Amino acid sequence: MEFSVLIGGEAGLGAFSMELELTDILSRLNYYFFATKNYMSRVRGGHNFHMIRIADHSVHALTGGSWDMIVALDEETEIRHRVHLYDKGLYLSPTLIGEVAREAREEFHDVTVSNTILVGVILAIIDVDTERLAAVTESNKLKYLRRGFKYAGQWEMAGIFPIPSKAGCHYIFDGNKAIALGSLLGGCQFMAGYPMTPATSIMHYFATAAMSLPAHFEQAEDEISAINMALGASYAGVRSMVATAGGGFALMQEAVSLAGMTETPIVIVVGQRPGPATGLPTRTEQGDLNLVLYAGHGEFPRIVFAPGTIGEAIDVTRKSFELADRYQIPVFVLTDQYFADSVQLMEEDLPVSVPAREYGIFDRAYQRYALMETGISPLTFPGLFDAMVRVDSDEHDESGTITEDLDLRIRMVDKRLGKMTLLKKDAIPPTFYGDSEAGTILISWGSNRLIVEEAVDKLVAERIEASALHFGQVYPLSNDMIAPYQLESKTIICVENNGGAQFACLLKKEFGLHATHNILKYNGECFTVEEIYSRVKLLLSPEVEE
Amino acid sequence: MEFSVLIGGEAGLGAFSMELELTDILSRLNYYFFATKNYMSRVRGGHNFHMIRIADHSVHALTGGSWDMIVALDEETEIRHRVHLYDKGLYLSPTLIGEVAREAREEFHDVTVSNTILVGVILAIIDVDTERLAAVTESNKLKYLRRGFKYAGQWEMAGIFPIPSKAGCHYIFDGNKAIALGSLLGGCQFMAGYPMTPATSIMHYFATAAMSLPAHFEQAEDEISAINMALGASYAGVRSMVATAGGGFALMQEAVSLAGMTETPIVIVVGQRPGPATGLPTRTEQGDLNLVLYAGHGEFPRIVFAPGTIGEAIDVTRKSFELADRYQIPVFVLTDQYFADSVQLMEEDLPVSVPAREYGIFDRAYQRYALMETGISPLTFPGLFDAMVRVDSDEHDESGTITEDLDLRIRMVDKRLGKMTLLKKDAIPPTFYGDSEAGTILISWGSNRLIVEEAVDKLVAERIEASALHFGQVYPLSNDMIAPYQLESKTIICVENNGGAQFACLLKKEFGLHATHNILKYNGECFTVEEIYSRVKLLLSPEVEE
Amino acid sequence: MIKKTDITWCPGCGNYAIRDVLEKVLHELPIPRKDIAFTSGIGQAAKMPQYLEVNYFNGLHGRSLPLAVGIKLARPDLTVVSYSGDGCLYGEGGNHFIHAIRRRLDLTIITSDNQIYGLTKGQSSPTTDFGVKNALDPRGNENIPLNPLSLAINMGAPFVARGYAGDKDHLGGIIREAILFKGTAVVDILQPCVSFNNINTYQWYHKRVFKVDNTPADRYEAMKLAEQWGDKIPIGIIYRDDKAECRELAKIFREPLTEADIREHLAMKCVMMR
Amino acid sequence: MIKKTDITWCPGCGNYAIRDVLEKVLHELPIPRKDIAFTSGIGQAAKMPQYLEVNYFNGLHGRSLPLAVGIKLARPDLTVVSYSGDGCLYGEGGNHFIHAIRRRLDLTIITSDNQIYGLTKGQSSPTTDFGVKNALDPRGNENIPLNPLSLAINMGAPFVARGYAGDKDHLGGIIREAILFKGTAVVDILQPCVSFNNINTYQWYHKRVFKVDNTPADRYEAMKLAEQWGDKIPIGIIYRDDKAECRELAKIFREPLTEADIREHLAMKCVMMR
Ligand SMILES: Cc1ncc(C[n+]2csc(CCOP(=O)(O)OP(=O)(O)O)c2C)c(N)n1
Ligand SMILES: Cc1ncc(C[n+]2csc(CCOP(=O)(O)OP(=O)(O)O)c2C)c(N)n1
Ligand code: SF4
Ligand code: SF4
Ligand SMILES: [Mg+2]
Ligand SMILES: [Mg+2]
């Protein structure tokens, strides 16, 4: 059982706060739900819409297709979305909502409560028990919600899409919160940043958390400064991160190379949005994979994660700090606006332990870049022991002094690039979903995972053989990661939210693997289940050839 | 017939000026020669050396192996290089040179002329005719050179490596001069830059040229400013360029994406040096191919050239401005310190015509981003007609106004990415060298071309089947470019001056082509003919397996 | 041509008034629109050129000035105005701000200074007052606020003024003077942001702004005046030096390179040819 | 530990004298070497930390200050000094210079100011005098030279001084004061470059420098003094404000995050858990 509702209106009319109120109550009531938004790069006006899917089972994507209900706070919503209302769908028109607002002013002397009333209407439609509602809602709000129930009754909408609440107790996250919490769990105590959609809310979360935790957020004058500050803090002994979008990250590239050369641990979150340049600042895309894979001049190792679920986002971010430290490299978490702004239940367990950081004791003989058998030089920080920590962006000798000894250069390059072998061994394998015998496999990375998995369910339900493989780690890739899946013998469909099929290209480069088909989208919106399902169906129908 | 000489000494001792004097005279005398240098990142002291190869036939690479002569201006040169002196080679020791200096002071009351005297010694060794020498040399220098001839006589060195001068009249270039001249030939009138080795001398040349030509060089406060200035000038109607090294280019990435989005023509020269970070600032590497291929966030078309000869450098740079203009894209010229600093004859013809720039007449209805059937929007500049030129880094409509129309977004992406098809048709094919039946093919790009070709000659001379294919355009690649060479059926050896085999990876990604072997070098020095020859020989010997 | 309805600022935003003023000034100026080029960065303020009848290059956040410098160097015949926000110009673009002034070009640099990052929803900008709290400064802004006018005077700008969006006529006069001034003219406009800055509001400003009658001739006096903030905030031309010399620029656009140029050039570079 | 022979500066370079002074000052300071961290950018000056007995992070050209800021924020217990050249700090790194000062941290910022790009062989830096000719400025530098000290005072730096490599004792006193000063201390050192700057030589300076006896208490007076250049060049402490307050920093390094922290944090963020 499911119910899907779209709430639309220009920025400032309250669609966003309705989403927040609704999802807050849904989560208090232990509902399964998924909510995401589509908004413009402006503070007031324009056209934004919020999409909420409520179900009696776990949901983590937009279905696509038609809506069960549309709440049109303005005419624009009517014009754009009404055509997508399900035949028997419910529609709250701007006029009707105007009525509600008018009556709210009369009854409660406050027009702003009308949005809460509308939330009440929705809750009535899905047949929320009013007593349970009363138990979880602040009392001052309850009367407005109840007024909504009354409207629902009047309009004969109450209970017509009844959804039982079956989720149990869960954490609710959007992608950015998951990453921010993951960073704290990774022991990160320093973040520097410069605001940029869709990464800004990671900074907001971190800065707020830092008020009551031993952590510091510093707003930098630009992104170049942000990442260099983070490298300074990391050098000084504190686990550090930055978060930005593609454009801000483009500015950080030289410092990524600095991290590579100086072997300074750092975690870099890149929230993708449609480019090039300023592009569509508040929309989604997966167009910066290549940018991150090849960021920075010269050659050095890195890891790139691209989580697809809330639990995975927390996990890989947490792990990023461990790996950055262990291998003394930059580690990336690649996400996007869609994942950043989608609110969903976390179905995995939430880890709470913070790994203690260990470092040896060193004396004056310490050499930051000592060539060790393990391939990893010893890491320590200034001021702890007698060891002097000398770090250099030029090619350096073991002590960290500039060198132009070209034989030593070779050994230093070999040390740095040699880590790739270790990283490949440590790589997180992709997640397989479905029947391993299925002849078709949908490959995805990053935020598309759960959309693709639901599309697979839908295909399988129609007896179309399909399975899914999701890469939560996109670099480095090793043969071990794909060995179990006999990909050579399957129809491979790569699903990516970009125009260049960047991951498909990487698969070709790394494995010589050729995607049979690419499903691409680059209008700034996320995929829906329906979309992937129908495009796969079309591709697999016998008429289609590529 | 050949003669090779190494002149070494710490910075400031005059090895560099000896190279300059010697090559100047050699070129006046119509000698075939090739000169390159190996220097440290410091102004005085350290150890630099200059390598000059003089021949009776065209030469464009270092042979490698032993030297016919070593001029050791200091002990360090003796220690490092004497072991590489050919059995019967000539050696001028620091002591002997000290003698010369002492006598110079006595005889000419000027110790600094001793370097000119040593140049005279070298000229005597290769049996330069003193009358011809007199005809081409400034008279005030002649007496010092003659003194050198006298020494050569005394030391029984005169004429023992006689080389006839057979080159005829030629232009002499180093790689950077070729690029700078190419830019003028391409109609470039604006350059902005921030000094960075090995690109600085392009700016020096351009700034000097601009004193007497209608062109302007502006020194920027940083690289970000430099490229944005160039984009501003280009928008205003003047062909523009920037030149930098990998680290400076890393900072330009966001603006590369801006060029992609706004479709503003620009030519970007990237002179590679060993990274990551500051690395080895005055040495050579080909480590920034990936950086350039994937520079900038989001997706947009580009062209990347990597010339391998002086003529090619002039040609592709010139052409870059045409193509940047025609397709309204960023075009890259990828070079490196080795090519930048090597002095050689230009054997191709020097073009002198500058293509006239054409632009149509537009009225107020002009739309900068009009969607045309050709796939290319009309380009004009502010202030010429009534047309307003509106350029936007956000996604925009045809008029250049910010849009969030997501269907229009798709058409705009398709327009930009659609240019790739056109670019592939216009691609410059690679240069094949040798016997097309040869079972082994050496693939190179950029500055390695002529080293590889000479190595092929050497292999073929020993009846080892080998040929060479050089990519002067490395992106985009099209199947047409390689179709004639049946690469699948050959042993492919990719020769690159880096540790990551970046071009081999690109071949795999673009053509599914797998290099049989990679010959890589990443100690900061260029390849020598000998080195490639012997490594190929080893790889092809039956014992070796990969 | 530009419909009011397409303007994406919040109702009540100070930028509307500034836009009206700009349109009026441009209308009255003796310069054909086709010869006016605006550059801007990214932010609410940076959208300004989109809403005017001018040529524009709306570039990257922080980079409006290098674009303007490039345009001016290539085309001294164009009237070039860089327009952006306080975050864009003094934060991300700070380095270009100080160095563009040093170049002695005939440029106009205008800023909608709302003392906040508007488009990204309310973080501290370089001009945010000390102690102000917001999402990224939950404890309050710890930094010394940057005074753009004092800084501009310090760097050598010969024309420095402060305007106020709440006084259109006065602002119009300043912008007109700034554009007509031969040299780098810096105009910082106090622009109320009704959505994110609830401190520096119209009301707040109305009580505080006063018009400068006598522009100081002394740079140090001028910096002192520029730094006056709090109960009394001066608006008007804060510093003006009509004797400062502008850089002379080469004509390049109307004189494209020719084959003759190249031949002459190659002849001069004689050392290259043997 | 550091051999003189490994130093890669030219013989006669002003940096040698500065290095001697620094070693002496560090030797005399009551701070263990292990608690001193230098950052630097890239250039001749930026090599300085390599030749001292200190911890260092020799970073990217222009980026010594953000590194220093990051280190200080993470480790208030360390004495942090940013050391670089004029091109590095005021050119490529100009934005960090103006904004680092605004942060009110206890940092020392020292520059070897040779008024030239030394390592890249002699192009104009932001402090190069007007009209000076070189390879990239064949017609002569067209820009207004940047005065780092006046700029630092303008941005709010509470300790601003000029040293001279030709007067070691005097320089030592300044550097000592700067490092001990609680707050952002900016020291610009006149450093002759014997290879590329043949204008601002030892001789040239010897004739011009004079020691400041009375450090002005007034910011505007101080800027005026800082800008004095030509026949008379002041060296010494140009401005000093002992009352300026430094920012208070959280202890983070010695208090790593724990499971208890996280549990408490999760409990507070109650909205997330249902
Ligand atoms: C490189 C980069 N960093 C960050 C951003 C995100 N961003 C867009 S506008 C803005 C701040 C705008 O503030 P301001 O310049 O004061 O303009 P306002 O919106 O207040 O008018 C930021 C941080 C960006 N677009 N590019
Ligand atoms: C991003 C970047 N741009 C340019 C360079 C090249 N570069 C190295 S040192 C230097 C100038 C150094 O001048 P300054 O900072 O004054 O130091 P000095 O050598 O004069 O002591 C430049 C431009 C670089 N390393 N990195
Ligand atoms: S957020 Fe502020 S500056 Fe931006 S449009 Fe709204 S009121 Fe204006
Ligand atoms: S070039 Fe100048 S600054 Fe650099 S080491 Fe030599 S004298 Fe010193
Ligand atoms: Mg602002
Ligand atoms: Mg300098």
PDB file of N, CA and C in Angstrom, chain A residues 27-28 169-172 188-189 205 218-219 221-222 228-229 232 235-236 352 364 382-383 385 389-393 400 402, chain D residues 33-34 50 53-56 58-59 63 66-67 70-71 75 95-96 99 103 247 252-253 255 257 259 262-263 265 272-274:
ATOM      1  N   SER A  27       7.584  10.338  10.711  1.00  0.00           N
ATOM      2  CA  SER A  27       8.639   9.589  11.372  1.00  0.00           C
ATOM      3  C   SER A  27       8.299   9.328  12.834  1.00  0.00           C
ATOM      4  N   ARG A  28       7.645  10.288  13.471  1.00  0.00           N
ATOM      5  CA  ARG A  28       7.218  10.055  14.852  1.00  0.00           C
ATOM      6  C   ARG A  28       6.202   8.920  14.923  1.00  0.00           C
ATOM      7  N   CYS A 169      10.911   1.857  14.976  1.00  0.00           N
ATOM      8  CA  CYS A 169      11.780   2.982  15.351  1.00  0.00           C
ATOM      9  C   CYS A 169      12.996   3.076  14.428  1.00  0.00           C
ATOM     10  N   HIS A 170      13.196   4.208  13.845  1.00  0.00           N
ATOM     11  CA  HIS A 170      14.278   4.380  12.879  1.00  0.00           C
ATOM     12  C   HIS A 170      14.910   5.750  12.995  1.00  0.00           C
ATOM     13  N   TYR A 171      16.134   5.854  12.492  1.00  0.00           N
ATOM     14  CA  TYR A 171      16.700   7.184  12.292  1.00  0.00           C
ATOM     15  C   TYR A 171      16.266   7.699  10.926  1.00  0.00           C
ATOM     16  N   ILE A 172      16.017   8.988  10.870  1.00  0.00           N
ATOM     17  CA  ILE A 172      15.650   9.629   9.612  1.00  0.00           C
ATOM     18  C   ILE A 172      16.809  10.533   9.193  1.00  0.00           C
ATOM     19  N   CYS A 188      36.344  12.885  12.811  1.00  0.00           N
ATOM     20  CA  CYS A 188      36.692  14.174  12.202  1.00  0.00           C
ATOM     21  C   CYS A 188      36.380  15.306  13.175  1.00  0.00           C
ATOM     22  N   GLN A 189      37.363  16.165  13.421  1.00  0.00           N
ATOM     23  CA  GLN A 189      37.169  17.264  14.362  1.00  0.00           C
ATOM     24  C   GLN A 189      37.386  18.632  13.733  1.00  0.00           C
ATOM     25  N   TYR A 205      25.420  21.406   9.457  1.00  0.00           N
ATOM     26  CA  TYR A 205      25.327  20.348  10.465  1.00  0.00           C
ATOM     27  C   TYR A 205      26.593  20.305  11.307  1.00  0.00           C
ATOM     28  N   GLU A 218      35.401  26.121  10.373  1.00  0.00           N
ATOM     29  CA  GLU A 218      35.906  27.446  10.023  1.00  0.00           C
ATOM     30  C   GLU A 218      35.420  27.809   8.623  1.00  0.00           C
ATOM     31  N   GLN A 219      34.737  28.957   8.543  1.00  0.00           N
ATOM     32  CA  GLN A 219      34.324  29.422   7.213  1.00  0.00           C
ATOM     33  C   GLN A 219      35.492  30.121   6.547  1.00  0.00           C
ATOM     34  N   GLU A 221      37.620  32.025   3.270  1.00  0.00           N
ATOM     35  CA  GLU A 221      37.349  33.104   2.321  1.00  0.00           C
ATOM     36  C   GLU A 221      37.105  32.562   0.914  1.00  0.00           C
ATOM     37  N   ASP A 222      37.564  31.353   0.647  1.00  0.00           N
ATOM     38  CA  ASP A 222      37.328  30.700  -0.645  1.00  0.00           C
ATOM     39  C   ASP A 222      37.656  29.218  -0.485  1.00  0.00           C
ATOM     40  N   ASN A 228      43.223  24.093   2.088  1.00  0.00           N
ATOM     41  CA  ASN A 228      44.552  24.249   2.673  1.00  0.00           C
ATOM     42  C   ASN A 228      44.480  24.340   4.192  1.00  0.00           C
ATOM     43  N   MET A 229      43.447  24.985   4.711  1.00  0.00           N
ATOM     44  CA  MET A 229      43.257  24.986   6.171  1.00  0.00           C
ATOM     45  C   MET A 229      43.093  23.551   6.672  1.00  0.00           C
ATOM     46  N   GLY A 232      46.299  21.872   6.762  1.00  0.00           N
ATOM     47  CA  GLY A 232      47.079  22.363   7.909  1.00  0.00           C
ATOM     48  C   GLY A 232      46.640  21.673   9.186  1.00  0.00           C
ATOM     49  N   TYR A 235      47.750  18.060   9.183  1.00  0.00           N
ATOM     50  CA  TYR A 235      49.188  18.014   9.490  1.00  0.00           C
ATOM     51  C   TYR A 235      49.419  18.173  10.987  1.00  0.00           C
ATOM     52  N   ALA A 236      48.603  19.026  11.605  1.00  0.00           N
ATOM     53  CA  ALA A 236      48.755  19.302  13.033  1.00  0.00           C
ATOM     54  C   ALA A 236      48.184  18.189  13.893  1.00  0.00           C
ATOM     55  N   VAL A 352      27.993   3.698  16.635  1.00  0.00           N
ATOM     56  CA  VAL A 352      28.193   4.861  17.509  1.00  0.00           C
ATOM     57  C   VAL A 352      29.622   5.002  18.019  1.00  0.00           C
ATOM     58  N   ARG A 364      64.090  12.218  17.742  1.00  0.00           N
ATOM     59  CA  ARG A 364      64.650  13.159  16.764  1.00  0.00           C
ATOM     60  C   ARG A 364      65.056  12.496  15.452  1.00  0.00           C
ATOM     61  N   PRO A 382      53.405  17.526  14.872  1.00  0.00           N
ATOM     62  CA  PRO A 382      54.345  18.417  15.568  1.00  0.00           C
ATOM     63  C   PRO A 382      54.026  18.513  17.053  1.00  0.00           C
ATOM     64  N   GLY A 383      55.062  18.632  17.844  1.00  0.00           N
ATOM     65  CA  GLY A 383      54.881  18.981  19.252  1.00  0.00           C
ATOM     66  C   GLY A 383      54.593  17.828  20.184  1.00  0.00           C
ATOM     67  N   PHE A 385      56.394  14.766  20.377  1.00  0.00           N
ATOM     68  CA  PHE A 385      57.640  14.178  20.847  1.00  0.00           C
ATOM     69  C   PHE A 385      58.769  15.068  20.369  1.00  0.00           C
ATOM     70  N   VAL A 389      58.445  17.324  12.404  1.00  0.00           N
ATOM     71  CA  VAL A 389      57.642  16.848  11.286  1.00  0.00           C
ATOM     72  C   VAL A 389      57.809  17.824  10.126  1.00  0.00           C
ATOM     73  N   ARG A 390      58.488  17.339   9.094  1.00  0.00           N
ATOM     74  CA  ARG A 390      58.841  18.189   7.955  1.00  0.00           C
ATOM     75  C   ARG A 390      58.140  17.658   6.711  1.00  0.00           C
ATOM     76  N   VAL A 391      57.313  18.515   6.174  1.00  0.00           N
ATOM     77  CA  VAL A 391      56.426  18.104   5.095  1.00  0.00           C
ATOM     78  C   VAL A 391      56.673  19.027   3.906  1.00  0.00           C
ATOM     79  N   ASP A 392      56.808  18.440   2.718  1.00  0.00           N
ATOM     80  CA  ASP A 392      57.223  19.260   1.585  1.00  0.00           C
ATOM     81  C   ASP A 392      56.460  18.963   0.304  1.00  0.00           C
ATOM     82  N   SER A 393      56.052  20.034  -0.366  1.00  0.00           N
ATOM     83  CA  SER A 393      55.309  19.884  -1.623  1.00  0.00           C
ATOM     84  C   SER A 393      56.223  19.672  -2.820  1.00  0.00           C
ATOM     85  N   GLY A 400      62.039  14.827   4.470  1.00  0.00           N
ATOM     86  CA  GLY A 400      61.100  15.891   4.126  1.00  0.00           C
ATOM     87  C   GLY A 400      61.777  17.143   3.620  1.00  0.00           C
ATOM     88  N   ILE A 402      63.600  19.235   0.471  1.00  0.00           N
ATOM     89  CA  ILE A 402      63.610  19.272  -0.991  1.00  0.00           C
ATOM     90  C   ILE A 402      64.776  18.470  -1.534  1.00  0.00           C
TER      91      ILE A 402
ATOM     92  N   ARG D  33      61.663  23.883  20.423  1.00  0.00           N
ATOM     93  CA  ARG D  33      61.578  23.810  18.964  1.00  0.00           C
ATOM     94  C   ARG D  33      60.432  22.908  18.504  1.00  0.00           C
ATOM     95  N   LYS D  34      60.200  21.859  19.263  1.00  0.00           N
ATOM     96  CA  LYS D  34      59.177  20.918  18.823  1.00  0.00           C
ATOM     97  C   LYS D  34      57.784  21.548  18.814  1.00  0.00           C
ATOM     98  N   GLN D  50      63.034  25.143   5.566  1.00  0.00           N
ATOM     99  CA  GLN D  50      63.909  23.991   5.328  1.00  0.00           C
ATOM    100  C   GLN D  50      65.263  24.174   6.004  1.00  0.00           C
ATOM    101  N   GLU D  53      65.692  24.668  12.303  1.00  0.00           N
ATOM    102  CA  GLU D  53      65.334  23.496  13.110  1.00  0.00           C
ATOM    103  C   GLU D  53      63.909  23.663  13.615  1.00  0.00           C
ATOM    104  N   VAL D  54      62.941  23.414  12.762  1.00  0.00           N
ATOM    105  CA  VAL D  54      61.540  23.571  13.168  1.00  0.00           C
ATOM    106  C   VAL D  54      60.695  22.510  12.455  1.00  0.00           C
ATOM    107  N   ASN D  55      59.465  22.323  12.951  1.00  0.00           N
ATOM    108  CA  ASN D  55      58.479  21.588  12.172  1.00  0.00           C
ATOM    109  C   ASN D  55      58.081  22.490  11.009  1.00  0.00           C
ATOM    110  N   TYR D  56      57.828  21.909   9.854  1.00  0.00           N
ATOM    111  CA  TYR D  56      57.320  22.772   8.790  1.00  0.00           C
ATOM    112  C   TYR D  56      56.398  22.037   7.828  1.00  0.00           C
ATOM    113  N   ASN D  58      55.786  22.884   4.050  1.00  0.00           N
ATOM    114  CA  ASN D  58      56.141  23.695   2.895  1.00  0.00           C
ATOM    115  C   ASN D  58      55.108  23.366   1.806  1.00  0.00           C
ATOM    116  N   GLY D  59      54.124  24.250   1.687  1.00  0.00           N
ATOM    117  CA  GLY D  59      52.972  23.929   0.848  1.00  0.00           C
ATOM    118  C   GLY D  59      53.040  24.475  -0.566  1.00  0.00           C
ATOM    119  N   ARG D  63      49.885  29.665  -0.675  1.00  0.00           N
ATOM    120  CA  ARG D  63      48.963  29.072   0.291  1.00  0.00           C
ATOM    121  C   ARG D  63      49.560  28.839   1.665  1.00  0.00           C
ATOM    122  N   PRO D  66      46.651  29.840   4.685  1.00  0.00           N
ATOM    123  CA  PRO D  66      45.595  28.897   5.075  1.00  0.00           C
ATOM    124  C   PRO D  66      46.157  27.691   5.840  1.00  0.00           C
ATOM    125  N   LEU D  67      47.337  27.233   5.462  1.00  0.00           N
ATOM    126  CA  LEU D  67      47.945  26.131   6.215  1.00  0.00           C
ATOM    127  C   LEU D  67      48.171  26.565   7.652  1.00  0.00           C
ATOM    128  N   GLY D  70      44.941  26.773   9.572  1.00  0.00           N
ATOM    129  CA  GLY D  70      44.471  25.426   9.903  1.00  0.00           C
ATOM    130  C   GLY D  70      45.242  24.825  11.067  1.00  0.00           C
ATOM    131  N   ILE D  71      46.547  24.996  11.046  1.00  0.00           N
ATOM    132  CA  ILE D  71      47.369  24.445  12.128  1.00  0.00           C
ATOM    133  C   ILE D  71      46.996  25.114  13.456  1.00  0.00           C
ATOM    134  N   ARG D  75      45.572  23.368  16.658  1.00  0.00           N
ATOM    135  CA  ARG D  75      46.573  23.225  17.716  1.00  0.00           C
ATOM    136  C   ARG D  75      46.978  24.583  18.278  1.00  0.00           C
ATOM    137  N   ASN D  95      44.416  36.989  -1.262  1.00  0.00           N
ATOM    138  CA  ASN D  95      43.113  36.836  -0.599  1.00  0.00           C
ATOM    139  C   ASN D  95      43.279  36.255   0.798  1.00  0.00           C
ATOM    140  N   HIS D  96      44.201  35.338   0.932  1.00  0.00           N
ATOM    141  CA  HIS D  96      44.415  34.742   2.256  1.00  0.00           C
ATOM    142  C   HIS D  96      45.035  35.761   3.208  1.00  0.00           C
ATOM    143  N   HIS D  99      42.267  38.046   4.504  1.00  0.00           N
ATOM    144  CA  HIS D  99      41.281  37.368   5.349  1.00  0.00           C
ATOM    145  C   HIS D  99      41.891  36.701   6.573  1.00  0.00           C
ATOM    146  N   ARG D 103      40.845  37.113  10.992  1.00  0.00           N
ATOM    147  CA  ARG D 103      40.475  36.017  11.902  1.00  0.00           C
ATOM    148  C   ARG D 103      40.935  36.187  13.350  1.00  0.00           C
ATOM    149  N   ARG D 247      41.188  35.817  19.235  1.00  0.00           N
ATOM    150  CA  ARG D 247      40.057  34.912  19.283  1.00  0.00           C
ATOM    151  C   ARG D 247      40.336  33.750  20.243  1.00  0.00           C
ATOM    152  N   ILE D 252      40.691  20.943  20.634  1.00  0.00           N
ATOM    153  CA  ILE D 252      40.153  19.758  19.965  1.00  0.00           C
ATOM    154  C   ILE D 252      41.149  18.613  19.929  1.00  0.00           C
ATOM    155  N   PHE D 253      42.425  18.961  19.735  1.00  0.00           N
ATOM    156  CA  PHE D 253      43.393  17.903  19.540  1.00  0.00           C
ATOM    157  C   PHE D 253      43.505  16.961  20.744  1.00  0.00           C
ATOM    158  N   GLU D 255      41.347  16.396  22.920  1.00  0.00           N
ATOM    159  CA  GLU D 255      40.059  15.820  23.310  1.00  0.00           C
ATOM    160  C   GLU D 255      39.393  15.146  22.129  1.00  0.00           C
ATOM    161  N   LEU D 257      37.077  12.894  19.757  1.00  0.00           N
ATOM    162  CA  LEU D 257      35.674  12.502  19.853  1.00  0.00           C
ATOM    163  C   LEU D 257      35.584  11.088  20.416  1.00  0.00           C
ATOM    164  N   GLU D 259      32.796   7.800  21.913  1.00  0.00           N
ATOM    165  CA  GLU D 259      31.474   7.210  21.779  1.00  0.00           C
ATOM    166  C   GLU D 259      30.459   7.968  22.638  1.00  0.00           C
ATOM    167  N   ILE D 262      29.260  10.994  20.910  1.00  0.00           N
ATOM    168  CA  ILE D 262      28.322  10.677  19.826  1.00  0.00           C
ATOM    169  C   ILE D 262      26.948  10.348  20.401  1.00  0.00           C
ATOM    170  N   ARG D 263      26.941   9.587  21.461  1.00  0.00           N
ATOM    171  CA  ARG D 263      25.642   9.225  22.055  1.00  0.00           C
ATOM    172  C   ARG D 263      24.904  10.479  22.530  1.00  0.00           C
ATOM    173  N   HIS D 265      25.362  13.467  21.419  1.00  0.00           N
ATOM    174  CA  HIS D 265      25.007  14.220  20.227  1.00  0.00           C
ATOM    175  C   HIS D 265      23.738  13.661  19.588  1.00  0.00           C
ATOM    176  N   MET D 272      16.078  13.397  14.655  1.00  0.00           N
ATOM    177  CA  MET D 272      16.506  12.399  13.688  1.00  0.00           C
ATOM    178  C   MET D 272      16.070  10.986  14.036  1.00  0.00           C
ATOM    179  N   MET D 273      15.814  10.765  15.316  1.00  0.00           N
ATOM    180  CA  MET D 273      15.579   9.386  15.768  1.00  0.00           C
ATOM    181  C   MET D 273      14.110   9.169  16.055  1.00  0.00           C
ATOM    182  N   ARG D 274      13.498   8.196  15.385  1.00  0.00           N
ATOM    183  CA  ARG D 274      12.082   7.877  15.702  1.00  0.00           C
ATOM    184  C   ARG D 274      11.930   6.395  15.882  1.00  0.00           C
TER     185      ARG D 274
END
